[in-house]
Short mmCIF file of C-alpha atoms in Angstrom, two decimals:
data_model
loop_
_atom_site.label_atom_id
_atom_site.label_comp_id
_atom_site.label_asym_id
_atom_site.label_seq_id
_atom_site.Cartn_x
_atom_site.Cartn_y
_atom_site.Cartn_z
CA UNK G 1 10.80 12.19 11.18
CA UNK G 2 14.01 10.52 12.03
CA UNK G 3 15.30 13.70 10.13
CA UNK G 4 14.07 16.23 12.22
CA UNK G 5 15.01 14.46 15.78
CA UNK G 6 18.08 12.87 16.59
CA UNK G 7 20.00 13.03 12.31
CA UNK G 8 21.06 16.62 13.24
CA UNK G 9 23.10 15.35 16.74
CA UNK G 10 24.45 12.54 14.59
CA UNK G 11 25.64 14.46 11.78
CA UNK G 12 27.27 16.96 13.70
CA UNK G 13 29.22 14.48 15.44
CA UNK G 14 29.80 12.71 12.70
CA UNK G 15 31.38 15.76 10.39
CA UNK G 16 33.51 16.43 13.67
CA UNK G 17 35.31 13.37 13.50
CA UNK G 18 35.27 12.98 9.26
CA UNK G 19 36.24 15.99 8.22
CA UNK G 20 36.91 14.93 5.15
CA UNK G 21 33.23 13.20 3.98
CA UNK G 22 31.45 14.42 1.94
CA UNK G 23 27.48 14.11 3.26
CA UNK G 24 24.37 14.60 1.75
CA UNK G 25 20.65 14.04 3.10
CA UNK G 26 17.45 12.81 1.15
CA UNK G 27 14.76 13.41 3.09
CA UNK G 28 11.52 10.27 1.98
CA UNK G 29 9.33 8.76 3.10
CA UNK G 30 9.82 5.29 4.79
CA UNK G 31 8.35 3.52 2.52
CA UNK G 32 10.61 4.61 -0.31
CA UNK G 33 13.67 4.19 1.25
CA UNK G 34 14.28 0.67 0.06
CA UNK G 35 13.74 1.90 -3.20
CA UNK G 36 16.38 4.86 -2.95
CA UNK G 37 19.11 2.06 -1.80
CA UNK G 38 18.40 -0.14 -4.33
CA UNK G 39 18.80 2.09 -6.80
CA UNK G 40 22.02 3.10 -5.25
CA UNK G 41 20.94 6.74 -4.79
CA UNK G 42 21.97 6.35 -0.44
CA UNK G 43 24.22 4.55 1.05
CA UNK G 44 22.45 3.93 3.98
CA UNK G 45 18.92 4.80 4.89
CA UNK G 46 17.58 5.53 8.30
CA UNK G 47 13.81 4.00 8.94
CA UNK G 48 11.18 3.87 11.55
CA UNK G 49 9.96 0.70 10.26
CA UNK G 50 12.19 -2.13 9.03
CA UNK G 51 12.11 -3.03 5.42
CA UNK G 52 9.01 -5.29 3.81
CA UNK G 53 9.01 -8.79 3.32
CA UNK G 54 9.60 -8.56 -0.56
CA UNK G 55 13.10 -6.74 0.32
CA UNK G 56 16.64 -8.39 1.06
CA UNK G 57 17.90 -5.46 2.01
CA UNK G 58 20.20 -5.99 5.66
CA UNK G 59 18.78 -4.04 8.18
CA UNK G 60 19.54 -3.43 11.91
CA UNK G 61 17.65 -1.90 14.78
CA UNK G 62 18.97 0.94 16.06
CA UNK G 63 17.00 1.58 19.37
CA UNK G 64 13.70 1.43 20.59
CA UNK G 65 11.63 4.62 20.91
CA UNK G 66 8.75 4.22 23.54
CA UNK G 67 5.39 5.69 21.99
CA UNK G 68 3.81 8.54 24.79
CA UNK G 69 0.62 10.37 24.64
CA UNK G 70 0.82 13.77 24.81
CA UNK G 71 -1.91 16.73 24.73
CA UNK G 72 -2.38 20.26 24.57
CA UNK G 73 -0.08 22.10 27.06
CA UNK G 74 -3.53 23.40 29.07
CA UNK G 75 -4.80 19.98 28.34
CA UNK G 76 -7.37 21.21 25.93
CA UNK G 77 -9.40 22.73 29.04
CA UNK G 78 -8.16 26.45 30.18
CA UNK G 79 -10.33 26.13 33.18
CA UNK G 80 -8.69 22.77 34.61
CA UNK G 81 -5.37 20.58 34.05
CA UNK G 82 -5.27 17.12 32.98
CA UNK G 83 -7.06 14.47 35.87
CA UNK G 84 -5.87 11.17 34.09
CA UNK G 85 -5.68 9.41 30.49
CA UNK G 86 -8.97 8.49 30.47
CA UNK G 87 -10.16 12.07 30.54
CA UNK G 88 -7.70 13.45 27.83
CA UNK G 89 -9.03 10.67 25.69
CA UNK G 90 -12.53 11.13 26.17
CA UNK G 91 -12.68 14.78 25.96
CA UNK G 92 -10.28 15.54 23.23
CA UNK G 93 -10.02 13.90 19.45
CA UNK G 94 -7.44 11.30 18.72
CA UNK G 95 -4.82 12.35 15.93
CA UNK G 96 -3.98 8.99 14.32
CA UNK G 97 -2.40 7.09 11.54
CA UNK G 98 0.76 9.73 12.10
CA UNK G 99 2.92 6.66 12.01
CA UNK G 100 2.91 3.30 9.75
CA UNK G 101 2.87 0.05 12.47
CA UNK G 102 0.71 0.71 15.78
CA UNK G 103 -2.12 2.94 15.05
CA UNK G 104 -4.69 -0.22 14.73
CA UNK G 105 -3.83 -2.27 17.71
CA UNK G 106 -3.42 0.72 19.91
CA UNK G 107 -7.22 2.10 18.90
CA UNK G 108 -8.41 -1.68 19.32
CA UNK G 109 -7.27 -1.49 22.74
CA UNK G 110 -9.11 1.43 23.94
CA UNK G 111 -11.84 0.08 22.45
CA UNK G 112 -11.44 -3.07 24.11
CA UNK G 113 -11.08 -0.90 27.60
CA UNK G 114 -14.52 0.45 26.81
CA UNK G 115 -12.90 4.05 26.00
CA UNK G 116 -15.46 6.20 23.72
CA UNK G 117 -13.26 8.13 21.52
CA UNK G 118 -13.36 10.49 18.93
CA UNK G 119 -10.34 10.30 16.50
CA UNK G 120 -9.15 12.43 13.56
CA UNK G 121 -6.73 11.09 10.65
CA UNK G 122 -3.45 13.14 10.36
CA UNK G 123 -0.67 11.60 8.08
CA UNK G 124 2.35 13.38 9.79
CA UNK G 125 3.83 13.56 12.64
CA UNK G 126 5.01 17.02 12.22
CA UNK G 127 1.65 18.12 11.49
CA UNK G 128 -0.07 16.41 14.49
CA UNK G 129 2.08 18.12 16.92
CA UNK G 130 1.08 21.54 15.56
CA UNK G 131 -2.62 20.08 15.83
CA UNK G 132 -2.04 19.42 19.80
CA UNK G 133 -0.43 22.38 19.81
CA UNK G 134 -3.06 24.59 18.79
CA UNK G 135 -5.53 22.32 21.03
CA UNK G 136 -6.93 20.34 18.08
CA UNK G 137 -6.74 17.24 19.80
CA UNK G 138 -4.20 14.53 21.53
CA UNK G 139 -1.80 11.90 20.39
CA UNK G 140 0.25 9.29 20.86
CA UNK G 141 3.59 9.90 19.43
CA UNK G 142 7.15 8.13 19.76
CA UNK G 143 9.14 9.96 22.55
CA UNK G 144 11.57 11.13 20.44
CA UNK G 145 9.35 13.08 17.89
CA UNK G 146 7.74 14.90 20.87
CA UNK G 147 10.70 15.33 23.60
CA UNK G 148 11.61 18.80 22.94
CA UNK G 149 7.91 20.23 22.25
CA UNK G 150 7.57 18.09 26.04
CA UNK G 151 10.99 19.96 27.16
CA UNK G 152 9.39 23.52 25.65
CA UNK G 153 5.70 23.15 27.24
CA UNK G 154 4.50 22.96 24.38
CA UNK G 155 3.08 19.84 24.64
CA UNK G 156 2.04 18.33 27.85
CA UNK G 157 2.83 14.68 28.49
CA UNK G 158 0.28 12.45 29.86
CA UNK G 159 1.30 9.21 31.86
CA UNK G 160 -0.63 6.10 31.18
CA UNK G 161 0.85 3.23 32.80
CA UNK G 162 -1.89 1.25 32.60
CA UNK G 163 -2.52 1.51 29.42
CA UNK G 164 0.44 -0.71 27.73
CA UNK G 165 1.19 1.44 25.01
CA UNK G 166 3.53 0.64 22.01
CA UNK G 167 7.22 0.87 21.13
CA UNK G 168 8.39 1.93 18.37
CA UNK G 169 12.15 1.69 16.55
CA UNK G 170 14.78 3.48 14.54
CA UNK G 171 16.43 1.16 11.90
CA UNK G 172 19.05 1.12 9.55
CA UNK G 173 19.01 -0.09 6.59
CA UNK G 174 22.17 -0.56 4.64
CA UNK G 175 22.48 -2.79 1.17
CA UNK G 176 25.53 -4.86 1.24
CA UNK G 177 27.16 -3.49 -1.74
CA UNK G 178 27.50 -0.26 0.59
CA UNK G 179 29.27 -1.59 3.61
CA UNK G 180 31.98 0.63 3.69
CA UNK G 181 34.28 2.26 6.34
CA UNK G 182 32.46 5.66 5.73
CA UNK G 183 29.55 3.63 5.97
CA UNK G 184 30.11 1.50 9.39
CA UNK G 185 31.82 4.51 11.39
CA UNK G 186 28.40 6.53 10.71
CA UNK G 187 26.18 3.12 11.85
CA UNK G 188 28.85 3.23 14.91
CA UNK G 189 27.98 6.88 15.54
CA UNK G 190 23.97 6.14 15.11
CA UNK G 191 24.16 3.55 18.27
CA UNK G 192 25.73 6.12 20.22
CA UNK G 193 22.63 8.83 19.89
CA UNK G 194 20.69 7.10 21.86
CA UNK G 195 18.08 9.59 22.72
CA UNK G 196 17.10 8.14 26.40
CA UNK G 197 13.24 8.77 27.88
CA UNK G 198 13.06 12.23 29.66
CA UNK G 199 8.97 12.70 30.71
CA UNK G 200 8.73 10.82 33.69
#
């Protein structure tokens, strides 16, 4: 996902100013990343989760990425907008497990609300936001994934302040055998494109 969101910015900026590097992009999953450094097929890998405990690899955190729930743009209901949170979530199915870390604690805590729920397993996060899209159900997505469908109307962003929901993070990953100029003037680049919260 990181691919698809802020990379493109980052790249652009980066090519302006380093003319002369050569880049290329491997698009993986998150989980494989480690693997792709290790076997010295990146230089640098960019993650939304950090790396697991049986890797060395250095990594640093990037930013934080606020997770936001977000529906269909007519709410899922062509007859009425969006009243509050608890409606969306009680009228439309949850698209979960979209992304690695908070999909557990954040269900546990609607349950623990007393939230009924109906909830619906989609592995991406591309593919969820077509789901909401098409009025297949809601979400809750990092901010960054969803800010221009949110910009675009064609998702519709929900506030739930009372609802403490998660943040996510960006993070780099970069083996020390790669620590190069090339290397540290794109990781100087990456704390610049910092993509700030637009929706409230």
């Amino acid at each position: 996902m990181v691919g698809r969101t802020f990379l493109p910015n980052v790249i652009l900026k980066y090519a302006r100013t380093h003319p002369d590097v050569e880049l290329s992009v491997l698009v993986t999953e998150s989980i494989e990343i480690p693997k792709v450094l290790e076997q010295r097929r990146a230089d640098i890998g960019l993650s939304r989760t950090p790396p697991r405990r049986q890797s060395d690899l250095p990594y640093e955190r990037l930013y934080e990425d606020p997770v936001v729930l977000v529906a269909p743009p007519n709410g899922g209901d062509l007859d009425s907008p969006i009243a509050n949170w608890e409606e969306v979530v009680e009228r439309l199915p949850i698209l979960s497990y979209n992304h690695p870390d908070y999909w557990d604690p954040l269900l546990n805590r609607l349950r623990d609300l007393g939230r009924g729920f109906r909830s619906m397993r989609v592995s991406q996060i591309d593919i969820t936001i077509r789901f909401v899209e098409r009025g297949l159900g809601m979400s809750f997505l990092p901010y960054s994934a969803v800010s221009d469908a949110i910009a675009e109307s064609r998702l519709q962003y929900v506030p739930a302040p009372d609802l403490e929901l998660p943040v996510t993070a960006t993070y780099a990953i970069v083996p020390r055998n790669s620590r190069r100029k090339t290397v540290k003037n794109l990781i100087e680049i990456l704390r610049e494109t910092y993509l700030k919260p637009g929706y409230a």
